């Protein structure tokens, strides 16, 4: 990671870490690097529903205008919507202001190239270098300054695109939607209503401060209750910028990214749509998923955690499906980033085509008990070299004797160490997680919070 960019753009607490001043500099440097060698780049900008979004949007636009950019403001829209529109309307750059599933106080800025893909590490490094060498960026004057306009109809263009990815209407299906009080709040209900689904909604009243609060893909418990109460056929929970999806079956069981990958991978293989009979996953995927793939003669490729690594492997190998347990699912034949709404459509479409309940489609994935805990620390990267922590991990792995695994890694976006354990029973999972997290807390914990 660089000085400003993390694993998914630039993130931090809005107005203290991610300040308007930094957003202004990112606008100037990012717009200049991605201008494709002409002086007036076309840039589309979207944001989620955070209260800090408008502040950062204004500063970012000011930076872009100062280099002569033509800015098209999309308003509240999903991250994959920005990616899609960047390519679809021939923009040089797309920018999304969102901290995804992070708390409301955080925000983030991520760039997309003209091809709709997130930036490479080389491009991010070039932007960072220019931020620290401000005088190298031109400052046009007079008529050469940039302009800004609203392009709110871009959301409708994105919805039309999504609807064209399925052949079936969703008549006779009851869909419960949890929009996380985020970017999906105005899009998801319209999309599924247009496809004739019966819908029940929650988490679709954003007020700037309630994004991801007790709702959305990281907290689907309320959606489980809604599915049961309304007797819905499926529940669909998005995160704040709707690039993730977690589903709930008709019985109230969680269907996470691993099971979604299995359902979609199996369907695509049966339909001859799964390139190289391969699905790209991360090291966080469950052992049960790999066993289910093996039974279907589907190859699983593993990458480091993060959708950018999944995408890199998909592009390198020419694969059509990949994703993460957290619900980032990428259908590369359609879009250039994870898309929760597109994933939701494909999942419901498979239910309709197969005439099967979601619980039946997911039944072949028998997941190992898995426990994930986070430890807030002062220096998250120190975990990789701390001998006491590494000894504790080795000791647990030795006792597992191959019947489970431990994964300890620094978070890509927060001051956390993430600890994941898979074992034969829930009790063993809990015991091993507590054993390792207690050592990390003692050695590295931020005891001031």
C-alpha positions as a printed Julia matrix, in Angstrom:
449×3 Matrix{Float64}:
   0.0     0.0     0.0
   1.09    3.56   -0.62
   1.14    6.72    1.45
  -2.47    7.6     0.63
  -3.98    4.6    -1.19
  -4.98    1.45    0.68
  -6.35   -1.79   -0.74
  -9.45   -0.01   -2.07
  -8.74    3.65   -2.75
  -8.07    6.35   -0.16
 -10.0     5.96    3.09
 -10.12    7.52    6.53
 -12.24    9.42    9.01
 -13.85   12.23    7.04
 -12.56   15.73    7.79
  -9.65   14.56    9.96
  -7.87   11.87    7.92
  -9.67   12.21    4.59
  -9.91   16.0     4.53
 -11.36   18.33    1.89
  -7.8    19.51    1.3
  -6.68   15.96    0.46
  -9.77   15.44   -1.74
  -8.86   18.61   -3.67
  -5.33   17.31   -4.24
  -6.64   13.89   -5.29
  -8.92   15.59   -7.81
  -6.03   17.49   -9.34
  -3.53   14.64   -9.35
  -6.0    11.87  -10.23
  -7.62   13.84  -13.02
  -4.24   14.78  -14.46
  -2.82   11.24  -14.43
  -5.96    9.73  -15.97
  -6.53   12.5   -18.54
  -5.27   10.27  -21.36
  -2.96   12.97  -22.66
  -5.56   15.62  -23.33
  -6.14   18.73  -21.3
  -9.87   18.45  -20.6
 -10.65   14.96  -19.27
 -14.28   13.85  -18.91
 -14.9    12.65  -15.33
 -18.02   11.13  -13.74
 -18.43   11.37   -9.94
 -20.81    9.46   -7.69
 -21.19    9.12   -3.94
 -23.01    7.1    -1.32
 -25.34    8.56    1.33
 -22.79    9.6     3.99
 -23.19   13.13    5.33
 -19.54   13.83    4.47
 -20.1    12.89    0.83
 -21.16   16.34   -0.36
 -18.22   18.02    1.42
 -15.7    15.71   -0.23
 -17.51   15.86   -3.56
 -17.25   19.65   -3.61
 -13.53   19.59   -2.85
 -12.84   16.82   -5.36
 -14.74   18.65   -8.1
 -12.85   21.87   -7.33
  -9.58   20.02   -7.82
 -10.77   18.53  -11.11
 -12.03   21.88  -12.4
  -8.66   23.43  -11.6
  -7.01   21.19  -14.2
  -9.71   21.87  -16.81
 -11.83   18.71  -16.4
 -15.4    18.26  -17.67
 -17.15   16.87  -14.58
 -20.47   14.99  -14.69
 -22.06   14.67  -11.27
 -24.1    11.46  -10.8
 -25.36   12.1    -7.26
 -26.05    9.07   -5.06
 -25.26    5.89   -6.98
 -23.57    2.55   -6.36
 -19.83    2.0    -6.85
 -20.36   -0.48   -9.72
 -22.75    2.05  -11.26
 -19.87    4.53  -11.49
 -17.61    1.86  -12.98
 -20.23    0.93  -15.59
 -21.05    4.53  -16.58
 -17.38    5.51  -16.85
 -16.92    3.02  -19.67
 -20.42    3.28  -21.12
 -20.32    7.03  -21.79
 -16.64    7.15  -22.75
 -15.38    9.07  -19.71
 -11.66    9.2   -19.04
 -12.11    8.67  -15.31
 -14.76    7.66  -12.8
 -14.6     8.58   -9.11
 -16.67    7.1    -6.29
 -16.89    8.71   -2.84
 -17.69    5.92   -0.39
 -16.22    3.93    2.47
 -18.35    0.92    1.53
 -19.24   -1.12    4.63
 -17.13    1.03    7.01
 -18.75    3.12    9.78
 -20.54    6.34    8.9
 -17.68    8.52   10.17
 -15.33    7.12    7.51
 -15.34    7.95    3.86
 -13.22    7.09    0.86
 -12.29    8.08   -2.68
 -11.61    5.49   -5.37
 -10.82    6.03   -9.05
 -11.74    4.02  -12.12
  -9.92    4.18  -15.44
 -11.72    4.79  -18.72
 -12.1     1.01  -19.14
 -14.15    0.81  -15.92
 -11.48   -1.05  -13.96
 -10.0     0.14  -10.67
  -6.53    1.64  -10.94
  -3.33   -0.4   -10.98
  -0.72    0.02   -8.27
   1.45    1.86  -10.78
  -1.27    4.42  -11.5
  -1.91    4.94   -7.79
   1.81    5.47   -7.18
   1.89    8.06   -9.98
  -1.02    9.96   -8.4
   0.62    9.87   -4.98
   3.87   11.24   -6.4
   2.01   14.16   -7.99
   0.14   14.95   -4.75
   3.49   15.47   -3.07
   4.85   17.47   -6.04
   1.93   19.82   -6.49
   3.79   22.29   -8.7
   4.08   19.74  -11.55
   0.34   19.9   -12.31
  -0.82   22.63  -14.73
  -3.21   25.39  -13.61
  -5.15   26.67  -16.65
  -6.89   30.04  -16.49
  -9.86   31.79  -18.1
 -11.83   29.72  -20.6
  -9.51   26.76  -20.05
 -10.94   26.09  -16.58
 -13.2    23.06  -16.2
 -17.0    22.82  -16.06
 -19.48   20.75  -14.06
 -22.98   19.45  -14.88
 -25.47   17.05  -13.33
 -26.02   13.66  -15.0
 -28.61   12.12  -12.71
 -30.16   10.17  -15.61
 -27.02    8.03  -15.46
 -28.69    6.01  -12.68
 -31.55    5.1   -15.03
 -29.06    4.09  -17.73
 -27.37    1.78  -15.22
 -30.71    0.25  -14.19
 -31.58   -0.4   -17.84
 -28.25   -2.17  -18.31
 -28.82   -4.37  -15.25
 -32.28   -5.43  -16.41
 -30.86   -6.57  -19.74
 -28.63   -9.15  -18.01
 -31.6   -11.44  -17.19
 -34.09  -13.1   -19.51
 -36.82  -13.76  -16.96
 -39.18  -11.42  -15.16
 -39.5   -12.04  -11.44
 -43.28  -12.27  -11.3
 -44.54  -14.58   -8.51
 -41.35  -14.1    -6.47
 -41.35  -12.14   -3.2
 -38.02  -10.38   -2.65
 -37.03   -8.71    0.65
 -34.46   -5.93    0.2
 -32.08   -4.46    2.8
 -30.4    -1.41    1.25
 -28.17   -0.55    4.28
 -29.5     3.05    4.15
 -26.88    3.39    1.42
 -26.49    3.84   -2.31
 -28.88    0.99   -3.16
 -31.78    2.69   -1.35
 -33.21    4.36   -4.42
 -31.97    1.86   -7.0
 -32.75   -1.66   -5.75
 -36.5    -1.19   -5.12
 -36.95    0.39   -8.59
 -34.96   -2.39  -10.24
 -36.89   -5.27   -8.73
 -40.25   -3.5    -9.11
 -39.48   -3.02  -12.82
 -38.95   -6.79  -13.06
 -42.39   -7.42  -11.53
 -41.17   -8.9    -8.24
 -43.23   -8.43   -5.12
 -40.92   -6.49   -2.8
 -40.58   -5.73    0.9
 -37.94   -3.19    1.9
 -35.88   -2.11    4.9
 -32.79    0.05    5.32
 -33.91    2.36    2.52
 -34.34    5.64    4.42
 -30.86    7.23    4.45
 -30.4    10.39    6.54
 -26.64   10.83    6.11
 -25.78    9.27    9.47
 -27.44    5.84    9.44
 -25.57    4.09    6.6
 -24.67    0.49    7.63
 -26.05    1.04   11.16
 -27.47   -2.35   12.23
 -28.45   -3.11    8.62
 -26.87   -4.25    5.38
 -24.67   -7.11    4.26
 -22.48   -7.1     7.39
 -25.52   -7.25    9.72
 -28.25   -9.28    7.99
 -30.06  -10.32   11.19
 -32.94   -7.88   10.68
 -33.31   -9.06    7.09
 -33.65  -12.62    8.36
 -36.57  -11.47   10.5
 -38.13   -9.61    7.57
 -37.89  -12.67    5.3
 -39.61  -14.81    7.92
 -42.27  -12.2     8.75
 -43.18  -11.55    5.1
 -42.65  -15.19    4.03
 -40.4   -13.92    1.24
 -38.73  -16.25   -1.25
 -35.34  -14.54   -0.82
 -33.72  -11.73    1.13
 -31.0    -9.54   -0.4
 -28.72   -7.36    1.74
 -26.34   -4.81    0.2
 -23.53   -2.81    1.79
 -23.23    0.98    1.79
 -22.09    1.31   -1.83
 -23.8    -1.9    -3.03
 -20.76   -3.66   -4.39
 -21.49   -6.57   -2.03
 -24.44   -8.89   -1.59
 -25.37  -11.31    1.18
 -28.58  -13.31    0.65
 -31.08  -15.0     2.98
 -32.99  -18.08    1.9
 -36.75  -18.64    2.39
 -36.07  -20.41    5.71
 -34.04  -17.52    7.13
 -30.6   -19.03    6.59
 -27.69  -16.8     5.52
 -26.38  -17.45    2.0
 -22.96  -15.79    1.95
 -20.55  -15.05   -0.87
 -19.15  -18.6    -0.9
 -22.59  -20.13   -1.44
 -23.48  -17.49   -4.0
 -20.27  -18.34   -5.88
 -21.21  -22.02   -5.81
 -24.77  -21.43   -7.07
 -23.65  -19.1    -9.85
 -20.57  -21.17  -10.75
 -22.57  -24.37  -11.03
 -25.26  -22.7   -13.15
 -22.72  -21.07  -15.44
 -20.86  -24.37  -15.92
 -24.1   -26.16  -16.78
 -24.93  -23.41  -19.28
 -21.43  -23.44  -20.81
 -20.71  -19.91  -19.53
 -17.98  -20.61  -16.96
 -14.66  -19.82  -18.6
 -12.08  -22.6   -18.17
 -14.46  -24.29  -15.67
 -12.82  -22.08  -13.05
 -13.97  -19.78  -10.23
 -11.55  -17.34   -8.57
 -11.85  -17.13   -4.77
  -9.73  -15.75   -1.92
  -7.94  -17.57    0.86
 -10.91  -16.66    3.12
 -13.32  -18.98    1.3
 -14.55  -21.97    3.29
 -13.2   -25.5     2.88
 -16.77  -26.61    2.24
 -16.9   -24.5    -0.92
 -13.8   -26.16   -2.3
 -15.22  -29.62   -1.66
 -18.47  -28.68   -3.43
 -16.54  -27.28   -6.39
 -14.49  -30.47   -6.59
 -17.67  -32.54   -6.8
 -18.73  -30.4    -9.77
 -15.3   -30.58  -11.47
 -14.95  -26.83  -11.02
 -11.41  -25.52  -10.47
 -10.96  -22.99   -7.64
  -8.17  -20.44   -7.9
  -7.18  -18.74   -4.61
  -5.88  -15.18   -4.21
  -5.06  -12.84   -1.34
  -8.03  -11.16    0.37
  -9.47   -8.25   -1.59
 -11.58   -7.97   -4.72
  -8.69   -6.25   -6.53
  -6.65   -9.46   -6.25
  -9.59  -11.54   -7.44
  -9.97   -9.21  -10.4
  -6.26   -9.36  -11.21
  -6.39  -13.17  -11.34
  -9.57  -13.14  -13.44
  -8.01  -10.82  -16.0
  -4.74  -12.76  -16.02
  -6.45  -16.12  -16.56
  -9.43  -15.02  -18.63
 -11.94  -16.24  -16.02
 -15.58  -15.15  -15.98
 -16.57  -15.57  -12.3
 -14.84  -14.73   -9.05
 -15.52  -13.27   -5.65
 -15.2   -13.24   -1.91
 -17.04  -14.77    1.02
 -17.98  -11.22    2.05
 -20.21  -10.94   -1.01
 -18.04   -9.2    -3.59
 -18.99  -11.19   -6.68
 -17.55  -10.31  -10.09
 -19.2   -11.31  -13.35
 -16.48  -10.17  -15.73
 -18.54  -10.76  -18.86
 -20.86   -7.97  -17.67
 -18.97   -5.52  -15.43
 -15.47   -4.53  -14.34
 -15.94   -4.65  -10.55
 -17.98   -6.44   -7.88
 -21.66   -5.56   -8.22
 -24.22   -6.43   -5.53
 -27.24   -5.55   -7.65
 -26.03   -7.56  -10.64
 -25.3   -10.51   -8.35
 -28.78  -10.26   -6.85
 -30.36  -10.35  -10.29
 -28.33  -13.39  -11.36
 -29.21  -15.23   -8.16
 -32.94  -14.6    -8.46
 -32.8   -15.42  -12.16
 -31.25  -18.82  -11.4
 -34.07  -19.5    -8.91
 -36.6   -18.66  -11.6
 -34.92  -20.66  -14.39
 -34.33  -23.72  -12.2
 -37.66  -23.46  -10.41
 -35.9   -24.14   -7.12
 -35.82  -22.46   -3.72
 -32.59  -20.75   -2.67
 -32.08  -23.25    0.17
 -32.17  -26.1    -2.34
 -29.67  -24.41   -4.66
 -27.22  -23.82   -1.78
 -27.64  -27.22   -0.14
 -24.51  -28.85   -1.58
 -22.15  -26.5     0.28
 -21.62  -27.92    3.77
 -19.5   -25.29    5.41
 -16.88  -25.89    8.07
 -17.52  -23.84   11.21
 -15.62  -20.6    10.78
 -14.99  -17.81   13.24
 -13.68  -14.35   12.36
 -12.63  -11.83   14.99
 -10.95   -8.44   14.73
  -8.43   -6.99   17.16
  -7.89   -3.21   17.18
  -4.14   -2.6    17.33
  -1.61    0.22   17.14
   0.49   -1.23   14.3
  -1.42   -3.83   12.29
   1.6    -4.89   10.21
   3.61   -5.81   13.32
   1.51   -8.97   13.61
   3.45  -10.52   10.74
   6.77  -10.35   12.62
   5.77  -10.69   16.27
   7.37  -13.96   17.42
   4.95  -14.55   20.31
   1.92  -14.2    18.03
   3.45  -16.42   15.36
   4.24  -19.07   17.97
   0.63  -19.05   19.18
  -0.61  -19.53   15.61
   1.81  -22.4    14.99
   0.73  -24.11   18.19
  -2.96  -24.0    17.22
  -2.22  -25.27   13.7
  -0.25  -28.16   15.14
  -3.21  -29.21   17.3
  -5.56  -29.0    14.29
  -3.47  -31.67   12.53
  -4.79  -30.68    9.11
  -8.48  -30.59   10.1
  -8.84  -26.83    9.85
  -6.82  -23.71    9.26
  -5.83  -20.34   10.74
  -5.52  -17.08    8.85
  -4.19  -13.95   10.58
  -3.7   -10.79    8.54
  -3.69   -7.0     8.86
  -6.86   -5.31    7.59
  -6.45   -3.47    4.32
  -8.64   -0.53    5.37
  -8.68   -0.24    9.19
  -6.28   -0.44   12.16
  -7.3    -4.02   12.8
  -5.8    -7.48   12.75
  -8.27  -10.01   11.36
  -8.21  -13.55   12.76
 -10.05  -16.35   10.95
 -10.22  -19.95   12.18
 -11.9   -22.95   10.57
 -12.21  -26.13   12.6
 -14.29  -29.25   12.92
 -16.68  -27.82   15.54
 -18.01  -24.43   16.65
 -16.5   -24.95   20.08
 -13.03  -25.57   18.7
 -13.35  -22.52   16.45
 -14.26  -20.29   19.38
 -11.53  -21.68   21.61
  -8.81  -21.26   18.99
  -9.95  -17.73   18.04
 -10.0   -16.59   21.65
  -6.58  -18.11   22.24
  -4.99  -16.26   19.31
  -6.82  -12.92   19.68
  -5.9   -12.72   23.37
  -2.2   -13.06   22.49
  -2.51  -10.4    19.75
  -4.29   -8.04   22.15
  -1.62   -8.51   24.81
   1.23   -7.99   22.35
  -0.13   -5.36   19.95
  -3.51   -4.12   21.17
  -4.48   -0.46   21.16
  -5.25   -0.22   24.88
  -6.25    3.43   24.57
  -9.61    2.64   22.94
